[in-house]
Amino acid sequence: MITQQQNKLIYQYGGEYLVIEPWLEHSVRVRSTLYPQLYDDHSALLELRQPQSADIRIKDNGFGYLHHGNVTVIVDPHGKLTFLNQHGDLLLEEYSRYRYGTIAEDDDITGYRSDRHFNSALNIPARQFTPLLGGDYGLTVRFEGAADEKLYGMGQYQQHILDVKHCTLELAHRNSQASIPFTLSSLGYGFLWNNPAIGEVTFGKNRTEWHARSTKQMDYWITAGDTPSEIVERYSDATGKVPMMPDYGIGFWQCKLRYRTQEELLEVAREYKRRQLPIDVIVVDFFHWTKQGEFRFDPEYWPDPAAMVRELQEMNIELMVSVWPTIDKTSEYFAEMYEQGLLVRAERGVNVTMEFYGSSIFFDATHPKARQYVWNKVKQNYYDLGIRIFWLDEAEPEYTVYDFDNYRYYEGSNLQVGNKYPAMYSKTFYDGMTAEHQEQVVNLVRAAWAGSQRYGALVWSGDVDSSFRAMRNQLAIGLNMGIAGIPWWTTDIGGFHGGNPSDPSFRECLIRWFQFGVFCPVFRLHGDREPGLEQLGTSGGGLCFSGSDNEVWSFGEEAYPILTGYMYLREALRPYITNLMRQAHEKGTPLMRPLFYDFPQDRVCWETEDVYMFGASLLIAPILEEGQRSRSVYLPSGTHWVNAWTGSQHEGGQVVQADAPLSITPVFIRQAQAEGLQPLFADIVARMESEESPA
């Protein structure tokens, strides 16, 4: 039975309750459950300020229609859904195999006629709720495959693939994997799987299948637009936008595993200033604390953090401090947090979620009281000292064993709500910082879910290895993160695992990664360099190992002028990048994006996966292979391009060969903006040629 209730189109049959409603401009939300009513949870979506209107019609033949801007939803008498755009073109259609046809005649409302008139004995439903022992359901939702479709987004998976069509992706977070279930289709729609359950999705040739291992209801959101930018901006309207990036976030961030003492960190900062190198942020990494979950500096190694913060601020350097969600069982606050139910619970076995330098349990970021408890400790021991940036590590969270079915949160089982954890972890700090009237909130976090961006989440790609292969993956990851609504994204320049500063092969990788990092939203050097350094003590801040030097003067005489030259290039581009940050804040525009984002009419741009735009004016062609000293670059049609380094001019719509000596990563400027930007690159060439080697 199909009915209308105010602005909603309702389908009810056999215990299913399906609701379709308008949800912001040109967008609809679709929910279904086998319970008597829907579960009232917006998940990633922001709550609507006011109900949206829609044109709803129900025909005598049993078909229902909801028209809202660019989107029309057709519900057939058997509950099958079809989505069309404003031109009557098919966007998405449910995959259903039953003994009936879909649309038996030309539709006199939309003009659409399905070419799938199935009369199938397969008995495969489009929406399949599978009951689980003890209640709730496993859920599979199926859509027809479109052979000529390309799909982008979905967050961060360690692969070089940009177009995720024909991929199977786990809907779960791991160290270096962030599942953000929004995809942009080349057919002109965006789709958000608005369900934080653990599961998987397959974008197959014959059909797409979304699967939640345990849930109470189906929930997804669809928008339609004529360009990728329209779709991404509407998705950002629905899930939120980043704050405005503070000025100190735009420059160079210095980090390593790990500065072990207050004096060691300060001496590095002083050396950057002695060398007159631009630096905005320096980082205190993990195990600077007394114990995990005590959220304070170990006074043996960090005797006067307030004085450290003051000295850094006098040098115009912000301090970022690492915070983990782990609460050591022997730590000061463990008993109180456990008693109050503020920790993640194991369903079976020993109640431990992570074993790393002790047995610990994650605080439950889905619990409002747990979020407030943790923030109170952080405020007292860090924020009140003047620290305004936090590194929210282990944000997936990183279980020692990823038995997703073995953990329970305040909001429900990990299987049902687990993918919300990193967003709630970011919310912990965002809420605390904004309560202190801080407006420009940015915190580095190792995982994200849809909507994390509205909590000031700067996501980095996790603990990846130090190799050209890993760097190649980062390009696709950064672009898909931007499409998935996360405009603030960064990597560990040089990779995290390994890399010996005296190894010529690694030095080349580091240089190429550094050049790529300049044209990422945040420019941050980090890594666990070889050989490792021994621990300083047996407790607190001295307990953990450290890596070798990881400053720009650590990689040899050839690398130094190149790295410092690119640091100055980042500084020269500060006004340009600030404008990009403003666009991200106001519209949700990703800073780095695939070519098709700015040139959707150029079909070659939809095929190009190794070149990207950094803002609307700069085309970046990173060097991703060892020993490569030139590369081919496709220049989009419809405009003229200028080689940023040489000033040579090129017509768009062609492939050009670009020189790429070790000091140069190919960059091209839209000709209309070349007059303002090209001299910046010419100045850097001169600087690199005259720069002295490190002392």
C-alpha positions as a printed Julia matrix, in Angstrom:
695×3 Matrix{Float64}:
  0.0     0.0     0.0
  1.31    3.45   -0.97
  0.1     6.52    0.91
  1.06   10.11    1.55
  1.66   11.57    4.99
  2.36   15.31    4.77
  5.59   15.6     2.73
  6.42   11.88    2.89
  5.65    9.05    0.51
  4.96    5.85    2.48
  5.04    2.24    1.32
  3.77   -0.49    3.65
  3.58   -4.19    2.88
  4.3    -7.43    4.73
  5.52   -5.66    7.86
  7.87   -3.28    6.03
  7.48    0.44    6.69
  9.27    2.52    3.97
  9.47    6.32    4.09
 10.72    8.63    1.32
 10.99   12.33    2.1
 12.69   15.45    0.73
 15.9    16.29    2.59
 17.39   19.63    1.49
 17.37   20.89   -2.09
 17.29   18.3    -4.89
 17.79   15.53   -2.33
 15.75   12.78   -0.69
 16.15   10.5     2.29
 14.93    6.9     2.16
 14.35    4.79    5.28
 12.83    1.39    5.84
 12.31   -0.87    8.83
 10.47   -3.99    9.93
  9.83   -2.41   13.32
  6.53   -0.53   13.88
  8.24    2.82   13.46
 11.51    4.33   12.34
 14.44    4.7    14.71
 14.86    8.44   15.23
 18.56    8.95   14.52
 19.99   11.33   11.95
 23.41    9.58   12.0
 25.62   11.57    9.62
 22.88   13.93    8.46
 22.3    17.27   10.11
 18.83   17.77   11.5
 16.57   19.71    9.16
 15.78   23.24   10.29
 12.34   23.0     8.73
 10.43   20.39    6.69
 10.92   20.43    2.93
  8.04   20.44    0.49
  7.67   17.9    -2.32
  5.28   17.15   -5.18
  3.74   13.74   -4.32
  1.31   11.82   -6.52
 -0.25    8.38   -6.2
 -1.82    6.87   -9.33
 -4.75    4.5    -9.58
 -2.45    1.77  -10.93
 -0.63    1.66   -7.58
  2.46    3.71   -8.47
  3.68    6.5    -6.21
  5.84    9.5    -7.14
  7.82   12.02   -5.12
  9.31   14.9    -7.05
 11.74   17.27   -5.33
 13.88   19.54   -7.47
 16.28   17.48   -9.56
 15.14   14.16   -8.09
 12.06   12.07   -8.81
 11.45    8.82   -6.93
  9.08    6.22   -8.38
  7.66    3.5    -6.12
  6.02    0.64   -7.98
  3.12   -1.37   -6.45
  5.6    -3.97   -5.16
  7.81   -1.38   -3.43
 10.63   -1.2    -5.95
 12.32    2.23   -6.1
 13.59    4.05   -9.18
 15.37    7.41   -9.09
 15.36    9.86  -12.03
 16.92   13.28  -12.56
 15.13   16.42  -13.72
 15.62   15.39  -17.35
 13.9    12.04  -16.82
 17.21   10.15  -17.05
 17.78    7.12  -14.85
 20.06    7.72  -11.9
 19.6     4.6    -9.81
 17.22    1.66   -9.76
 16.76   -1.05   -7.18
 17.76   -4.6    -8.14
 14.7    -6.79   -7.65
 13.98  -10.23   -9.15
 10.38  -11.29   -8.61
  7.5   -12.58  -10.73
  6.33   -9.19  -11.91
  7.34   -6.43  -14.27
  8.59   -3.04  -13.13
  6.89   -0.43  -15.3
  4.6    -2.08  -17.79
  3.83    0.99  -19.86
  5.24    4.41  -20.63
  4.98    6.5   -17.53
  2.72    9.47  -18.15
  4.21   11.51  -15.28
  7.95   11.24  -15.87
  8.07    9.8   -19.38
 10.45    7.12  -18.12
 10.11    3.52  -19.27
 12.23    0.84  -17.65
 13.96   -1.62  -19.97
 13.98   -4.19  -17.14
 10.65   -6.06  -17.37
 11.6    -8.98  -15.18
  9.39  -11.97  -14.65
 11.9   -13.84  -12.55
 11.73  -16.98  -10.45
 14.87  -15.98   -8.51
 12.92  -14.36   -5.67
 15.68  -11.82   -4.82
 14.38   -8.69   -3.04
 15.89   -5.24   -3.37
 15.78   -4.72    0.4
 16.48   -7.83    2.42
 16.21   -7.82    6.21
 17.67  -11.01    7.66
 16.69  -11.6    11.31
 19.51  -12.07   13.8
 19.35  -14.22   16.9
 18.18  -12.03   19.75
 16.66   -9.29   17.6
 17.54   -6.7    14.94
 18.55   -7.55   11.41
 21.29   -8.0     8.91
 20.49   -5.79    5.92
 21.33   -6.04    2.22
 20.21   -3.36   -0.24
 20.66   -4.0    -3.96
 20.77   -1.66   -6.95
 21.14   -2.37  -10.64
 24.63   -1.99  -12.03
 25.39    0.54  -14.77
 28.24   -0.59  -16.98
 29.27    2.92  -18.04
 29.16    4.41  -14.55
 32.17    5.68  -12.6
 32.09    6.05   -8.83
 34.27    8.17   -6.55
 34.57    8.88   -2.85
 34.01    6.3    -0.08
 36.89    7.63    2.01
 40.29    6.15    2.6
 41.34    2.71    1.39
 44.97    1.82    0.86
 44.85    1.33   -2.89
 45.78    3.4    -5.93
 42.27    3.12   -7.42
 40.37    6.38   -7.84
 37.26    5.04   -9.6
 35.89    2.49   -7.11
 33.45    0.92   -9.56
 34.03   -2.88   -9.54
 35.55   -2.64   -6.03
 34.45   -4.36   -2.84
 35.06   -2.16    0.21
 34.81   -2.98    3.89
 32.55   -0.58    5.75
 34.78   -0.43    8.81
 37.71    1.58   10.1
 41.23    0.26   10.58
 44.6     1.91   11.03
 45.03    3.71    7.65
 41.46    2.89    6.54
 38.54    5.29    7.01
 35.15    4.23    5.7
 33.08    7.24    4.63
 30.11    5.76    2.75
 29.39    8.54    0.27
 29.9     8.0    -3.44
 29.63   10.4    -6.37
 28.45    8.9    -9.65
 29.39   10.03  -13.14
 25.67    9.63  -13.91
 24.96   12.75  -11.85
 24.01   11.69   -8.34
 25.53   11.38   -4.9
 24.62    8.55   -2.52
 25.17    8.45    1.25
 24.74    5.13    3.05
 23.6     6.76    6.28
 24.25    3.76    8.48
 27.23    3.44   10.87
 27.04   -0.36   10.99
 30.0    -2.56   10.17
 29.53   -4.13    6.75
 30.7    -3.99    3.17
 29.7    -2.66   -0.24
 30.31   -4.16   -3.67
 30.03   -1.92   -6.72
 29.66   -4.79   -9.15
 29.19   -4.81  -12.89
 25.8    -6.48  -12.55
 24.65   -4.89   -9.3
 25.64   -2.81   -6.3
 25.11   -4.34   -2.86
 25.3    -2.5     0.45
 25.39   -4.73    3.51
 25.07   -3.93    7.22
 25.88   -6.82    9.53
 23.46   -5.62   12.22
 20.98   -2.75   12.12
 17.49   -1.6    13.0
 16.67    0.07    9.71
 17.74    1.02    6.22
 18.75    4.67    5.79
 20.26    6.38    2.76
 20.29    9.82    1.15
 20.46   10.73   -2.55
 21.08   14.02   -4.28
 21.24   14.9    -7.97
 23.16   17.6    -9.8
 24.48   18.57  -13.22
 28.1    18.86  -12.02
 30.26   17.13   -9.41
 30.65   20.4    -7.52
 26.87   20.75   -7.14
 26.65   17.23   -5.76
 29.54   17.58   -3.29
 28.31   20.95   -2.08
 24.81   19.58   -1.44
 26.3    16.64    0.42
 28.25   19.14    2.55
 25.03   21.05    3.21
 23.49   17.81    4.45
 26.38   16.6     6.65
 28.2    19.8     7.62
 31.26   21.81    6.69
 34.66   22.35    8.23
 35.32   25.45   10.34
 37.61   28.09    8.84
 41.18   26.81    9.0
 43.27   28.98   11.34
 46.19   30.75    9.7
 48.73   28.57   11.51
 47.21   25.48    9.89
 48.18   26.58    6.39
 51.95   26.57    6.8
 54.51   23.84    7.58
 53.97   21.3    10.4
 57.07   19.6    11.9
 56.64   16.19   13.47
 58.51   12.94   14.11
 58.21    9.77   16.13
 58.86   11.07   18.74
 60.34   14.06   20.56
 61.15   12.48   23.89
 61.79   15.54   26.05
 60.78   19.17   26.34
 64.3    20.37   25.58
 64.64   18.12   22.54
 61.47   19.55   21.0
 62.38   23.14   21.83
 65.83   22.77   20.33
 64.32   21.61   17.04
 61.97   24.59   17.02
 64.87   26.96   17.78
 66.9    25.43   14.96
 64.12   26.08   12.46
 64.11   29.71   13.59
 67.93   29.97   13.47
 67.78   28.78    9.88
 64.96   31.26    9.19
 62.75   28.47    7.89
 58.96   28.92    7.92
 57.26   26.7    10.48
 53.77   27.0    11.97
 53.23   23.87   14.08
 55.41   21.42   16.0
 54.12   18.22   17.55
 54.47   16.3    20.8
 53.67   12.71   19.84
 52.46    9.84   22.01
 53.9     8.59   25.33
 54.8    12.02   26.61
 52.3    11.19   29.36
 52.58    9.55   32.76
 50.25    6.71   31.71
 47.76    6.15   28.93
 44.5     7.75   30.0
 45.98   10.22   32.48
 46.11   12.97   29.85
 49.08   14.92   31.18
 52.78   15.48   30.56
 55.27   13.33   32.44
 57.13   15.93   34.57
 60.36   13.93   34.44
 60.75   14.63   30.74
 58.45   17.65   30.32
 59.14   19.65   33.5
 57.49   22.95   32.52
 55.02   22.57   29.64
 53.54   26.03   30.27
 56.95   27.6    29.7
 57.41   25.44   26.58
 54.11   26.67   25.14
 55.05   30.3    25.9
 58.44   30.01   24.21
 56.92   28.4    21.14
 54.27   31.09   20.93
 56.98   33.73   21.09
 58.45   32.02   18.0
 54.96   32.04   16.39
 54.8    28.24   16.55
 51.71   26.38   17.73
 52.12   23.19   19.75
 50.02   20.15   18.87
 49.78   17.36   21.45
 48.87   13.72   20.89
 45.93   12.27   22.82
 44.93    8.62   22.72
 41.52    7.17   23.67
 43.22    4.35   25.59
 42.72    4.12   29.35
 45.38    1.93   30.95
 43.97   -0.45   33.55
 46.57    0.77   36.06
 45.99    4.47   35.37
 44.6     6.99   37.84
 41.15    7.4    36.29
 40.47    3.84   35.16
 38.48    2.66   38.17
 36.22    5.72   38.16
 35.59    5.55   34.4
 34.92    1.81   34.55
 32.52    2.22   37.47
 30.56    4.94   35.64
 30.32    2.92   32.43
 32.43    5.33   30.4
 34.54    2.66   28.67
 33.97    0.37   25.7
 32.84   -3.08   26.83
 33.89   -6.47   25.53
 30.98   -8.86   24.95
 33.06  -11.9    25.81
 36.54  -12.82   27.01
 38.91  -10.47   28.82
 37.75   -6.84   28.85
 40.74   -5.38   27.01
 40.5    -3.51   23.71
 44.16   -2.74   23.06
 47.49   -4.07   24.22
 50.35   -1.66   23.58
 52.69   -0.9    26.46
 50.05   -2.22   28.83
 46.44   -3.39   28.82
 43.94   -0.63   28.09
 40.3    -0.01   27.22
 39.08    2.77   24.94
 36.88    5.44   26.41
 33.39    5.28   24.92
 33.21    8.3    22.62
 29.52    7.62   21.88
 28.73    8.3    25.56
 28.08   12.01   26.29
 29.35   11.71   29.87
 32.52    9.97   28.69
 33.18   12.75   26.18
 32.76   15.38   28.88
 34.92   13.44   31.36
 37.82   13.14   28.93
 37.58   16.76   27.81
 37.67   17.97   31.43
 41.02   16.2    31.94
 42.38   17.46   28.61
 41.32   21.01   29.38
 42.93   20.96   32.79
 46.26   19.49   31.67
 46.67   20.8    28.11
 44.14   23.39   26.98
 44.59   25.63   30.0
 48.31   25.78   29.15
 47.49   27.41   25.82
 47.49   24.29   23.62
 44.93   24.72   20.84
 45.54   21.73   18.52
 45.2    18.08   19.41
 46.31   14.94   17.63
 43.51   12.41   18.07
 45.4     9.22   17.38
 43.99    5.67   17.48
 40.66    7.1    16.36
 39.28    4.06   14.51
 39.67    2.85   17.3
 42.56    0.47   16.6
 41.58   -2.74   18.31
 44.45   -5.13   18.93
 42.1    -7.72   17.38
 39.46   -6.37   14.99
 36.66   -8.59   16.31
 33.96   -6.05   15.55
 31.25   -8.29   17.03
 32.96   -8.36   20.44
 32.54   -4.74   21.55
 29.66   -2.64   22.79
 29.22    1.11   23.07
 26.78    3.33   24.93
 24.79    3.79   21.68
 24.73    0.09   20.83
 26.82   -2.79   19.61
 29.96   -2.1    17.62
 28.37   -3.97   14.72
 25.52   -1.44   14.64
 27.2     1.9    15.46
 30.96    1.31   15.39
 31.73    3.5    12.4
 30.53    6.57   14.34
 33.4     6.3    16.81
 35.94    8.6    15.1
 33.29   11.27   14.5
 32.32   11.16   18.19
 36.01   11.25   19.17
 36.4    14.47   17.16
 33.16   15.79   18.65
 34.62   15.29   22.14
 37.26   17.92   21.45
 35.2    20.14   19.17
 32.48   20.55   21.77
 35.02   21.25   24.49
 36.97   23.77   22.44
 33.93   25.64   21.15
 32.58   25.8    24.71
 35.76   27.75   25.44
 34.77   30.1    22.57
 37.42   28.82   20.17
 35.96   29.26   16.68
 38.7    27.93   14.4
 38.94   24.34   15.57
 41.26   21.9    13.83
 42.37   18.57   15.27
 44.41   15.89   13.51
 42.59   12.55   13.57
 43.42    9.13   12.13
 39.93    8.14   11.01
 36.62    9.74   10.1
 33.05    8.96    9.22
 30.52   10.98    7.27
 30.01   14.27    9.08
 33.37   14.24   10.89
 34.34   17.37    9.01
 31.87   19.52   10.95
 33.85   18.75   14.11
 37.09   20.22   12.76
 38.55   16.87   11.73
 41.8    17.01    9.79
 42.23   13.4     8.69
 45.56   11.83    7.9
 46.05    8.57    6.09
 47.45    6.54    8.95
 50.62    4.54    9.45
 51.61    3.86    5.84
 54.99    2.57    4.78
 57.81    4.69    3.39
 57.74    3.75   -0.29
 56.78    5.06   -3.69
 54.06    2.41   -3.81
 52.49    3.79   -0.65
 52.8     7.36   -1.91
 50.97    6.38   -5.1
 48.06    5.2    -2.95
 47.93    8.51   -1.12
 47.05   10.42   -4.27
 43.88    8.4    -4.87
 43.06    8.47   -1.16
 43.34   12.24   -0.85
 41.11   12.8    -3.88
 38.46   10.33   -2.75
 38.48   11.8     0.77
 37.72   15.22   -0.68
 34.84   13.83   -2.72
 33.58   12.06    0.43
 33.23   15.39    2.22
 36.59   15.58    4.03
 38.37   18.64    2.58
 41.02   18.66    5.33
 43.33   15.73    4.62
 47.05   15.06    4.91
 49.68   12.31    4.94
 52.85   11.53    6.84
 55.3    13.03    4.34
 57.81   10.29    3.62
 55.49    7.63    5.03
 55.4     6.46    8.63
 56.93    2.99    8.75
 60.66    3.06    8.11
 62.8     5.12    5.83
 66.45    5.7     6.67
 67.51    9.35    6.17
 70.93    8.22    4.94
 69.47    5.89    2.28
 69.57    7.56   -1.19
 66.46    5.67   -2.31
 64.47    6.86    0.67
 65.77   10.4     0.25
 64.34   10.47   -3.25
 61.01    9.15   -1.99
 60.98   11.74    0.79
 61.69   14.58   -1.66
 58.91   13.51   -4.02
 56.49   13.04   -1.13
 57.45   16.46    0.26
 56.72   18.05   -3.12
 53.32   16.33   -3.17
 52.69   17.49    0.4
 53.01   21.14   -0.56
 49.88   20.72   -2.68
 47.86   18.89   -0.02
 45.47   20.71    2.3
 47.9    20.42    5.22
 51.69   20.23    4.77
 53.09   17.97    7.48
 56.37   16.06    7.86
 56.19   12.95   10.06
 57.58    9.43   10.29
 59.29    6.73   12.33
 62.77    6.92   10.84
 65.48    4.28   11.0
 67.49    3.31   12.92
 65.27    3.44   15.97
 66.36    5.07   19.23
 66.25    3.32   22.57
 63.82    4.29   25.3
 65.01    6.78   27.93
 63.5     5.02   30.94
 61.18    2.29   32.15
 58.07    4.28   32.98
 55.92    7.18   31.8
 57.36    9.33   29.05
 60.59    7.37   28.98
 58.94    4.03   28.33
 58.5     4.23   24.55
 61.04    3.98   21.74
 61.65    6.72   19.21
 62.82    7.12   15.62
 65.79    8.88   14.07
 65.91   12.53   13.05
 63.17   13.73   10.74
 63.81   17.42   10.19
 64.35   18.99    6.77
 68.12   19.14    7.38
 68.21   15.38    8.13
 68.23   14.09    4.53
 71.49   15.26    3.04
 72.99   18.15    1.09
 71.09   17.51   -2.13
 67.71   17.32   -0.42
 68.04   20.35    1.84
 67.74   23.19   -0.72
 64.89   21.34   -2.46
 62.92   20.83    0.74
 63.45   24.37    2.01
 62.58   25.76   -1.41
 59.22   23.99   -1.29
 58.67   25.27    2.25
 59.0    28.8     0.92
 56.73   27.94   -2.01
 54.04   26.88    0.47
 54.49   30.22    2.23
 54.21   32.1    -1.06
 50.97   30.24   -1.81
 49.47   31.1     1.59
 46.93   33.65    0.21
 45.87   31.2    -2.5
 45.47   28.35    0.02
 43.63   30.59    2.48
 41.07   31.27   -0.22
 40.71   27.53   -0.82
 40.18   26.99    2.91
 37.46   29.62    2.85
 35.71   27.8     0.0
 35.89   24.55    1.99
 34.41   26.29    5.02
 31.63   28.06    3.14
 30.68   25.48    0.5
 32.42   22.2     1.34
 34.68   22.45   -1.72
 37.63   20.03   -1.53
 41.03   21.69   -1.89
 42.48   18.8    -3.89
 40.15   17.15   -6.37
 40.14   15.02   -9.52
 40.29   16.81  -12.86
 36.63   16.04  -13.6
 35.55   18.17  -10.63
 36.55   21.36  -12.46
 36.22   20.0   -16.01
 33.19   17.66  -16.01
 32.54   18.13  -19.74
 35.98   16.76  -20.67
 35.55   12.97  -20.76
 39.31   12.39  -20.59
 39.33   14.02  -17.16
 37.05   11.22  -15.87
 39.7     8.72  -16.98
 42.73   10.56  -15.53
 43.83    9.31  -12.1
 47.44   10.52  -11.75
 46.91   14.3   -12.08
 44.75   16.53   -9.9
 43.66   20.09   -9.27
 44.78   21.95   -6.15
 42.1    24.62   -6.2
 40.74   25.85   -9.49
 44.03   27.29  -10.79
 46.82   24.77  -10.15
 47.13   21.4   -11.88
 49.54   19.08  -10.07
 51.27   16.1   -11.7
 53.16   14.4    -8.83
 56.13   12.14   -9.43
 55.17    8.72   -8.09
 57.94    6.45   -9.37
 61.55    6.14   -8.3
 64.01    7.47  -10.85
 61.35    9.24  -12.91
 62.65   12.48  -14.4
 59.85   13.36  -16.8
 56.24   12.42  -17.22
 53.24   12.88  -19.48
 50.51   15.22  -18.27
 47.0    15.61  -19.63
 45.86   19.25  -19.71
 42.05   19.62  -19.65
 40.35   21.21  -22.63
 38.54   24.49  -22.57
 41.41   26.59  -21.27
 45.1    27.32  -21.85
 47.84   26.3   -19.44
 51.21   27.7   -18.36
 54.07   25.55  -17.04
 54.58   26.98  -13.55
 58.35   26.46  -13.62
 59.27   27.46  -17.16
 56.46   29.78  -18.24
 55.85   27.81  -21.45
 52.25   27.93  -22.71
 50.13   24.98  -23.81
 46.67   24.55  -25.26
 44.3    22.37  -23.26
 42.89   19.08  -24.49
 46.26   17.43  -25.08
 48.99   15.4   -23.4
 52.3    17.18  -22.91
 55.64   15.9   -21.71
 56.9    17.67  -18.59
 60.47   17.62  -17.29
 60.78   16.52  -13.67
 64.35   16.7   -12.38
 64.61   15.86   -8.7
 63.94   19.47   -7.72
 60.75   19.81   -9.78
 57.3    18.27   -9.62
 55.3    19.33  -12.69
 52.72   22.05  -12.05
 50.58   23.88  -14.61
 48.59   27.07  -14.04
 45.41   28.11  -15.75
 46.54   30.86  -18.06
 44.09   33.4   -16.67
 45.74   33.1   -13.23
 49.34   32.65  -14.42
 50.33   36.29  -14.06
 49.78   36.18  -10.31
 51.06   32.67   -9.6
 53.87   31.85  -12.06
 56.38   34.37  -10.62
 56.13   32.57   -7.26
 57.51   29.4    -8.84
 60.25   31.26  -10.69
 61.38   32.78   -7.38
 61.58   29.33   -5.79
 63.77   28.02   -8.61
 66.19   30.86   -7.97
 66.09   30.22   -4.23
 66.8    26.49   -4.59
 69.74   27.2    -6.9
 71.29   29.62   -4.4
 70.39   27.84   -1.13
 73.34   26.72    0.96
 73.62   23.15    2.16
 72.98   22.42    5.84
 75.75   23.11    8.29
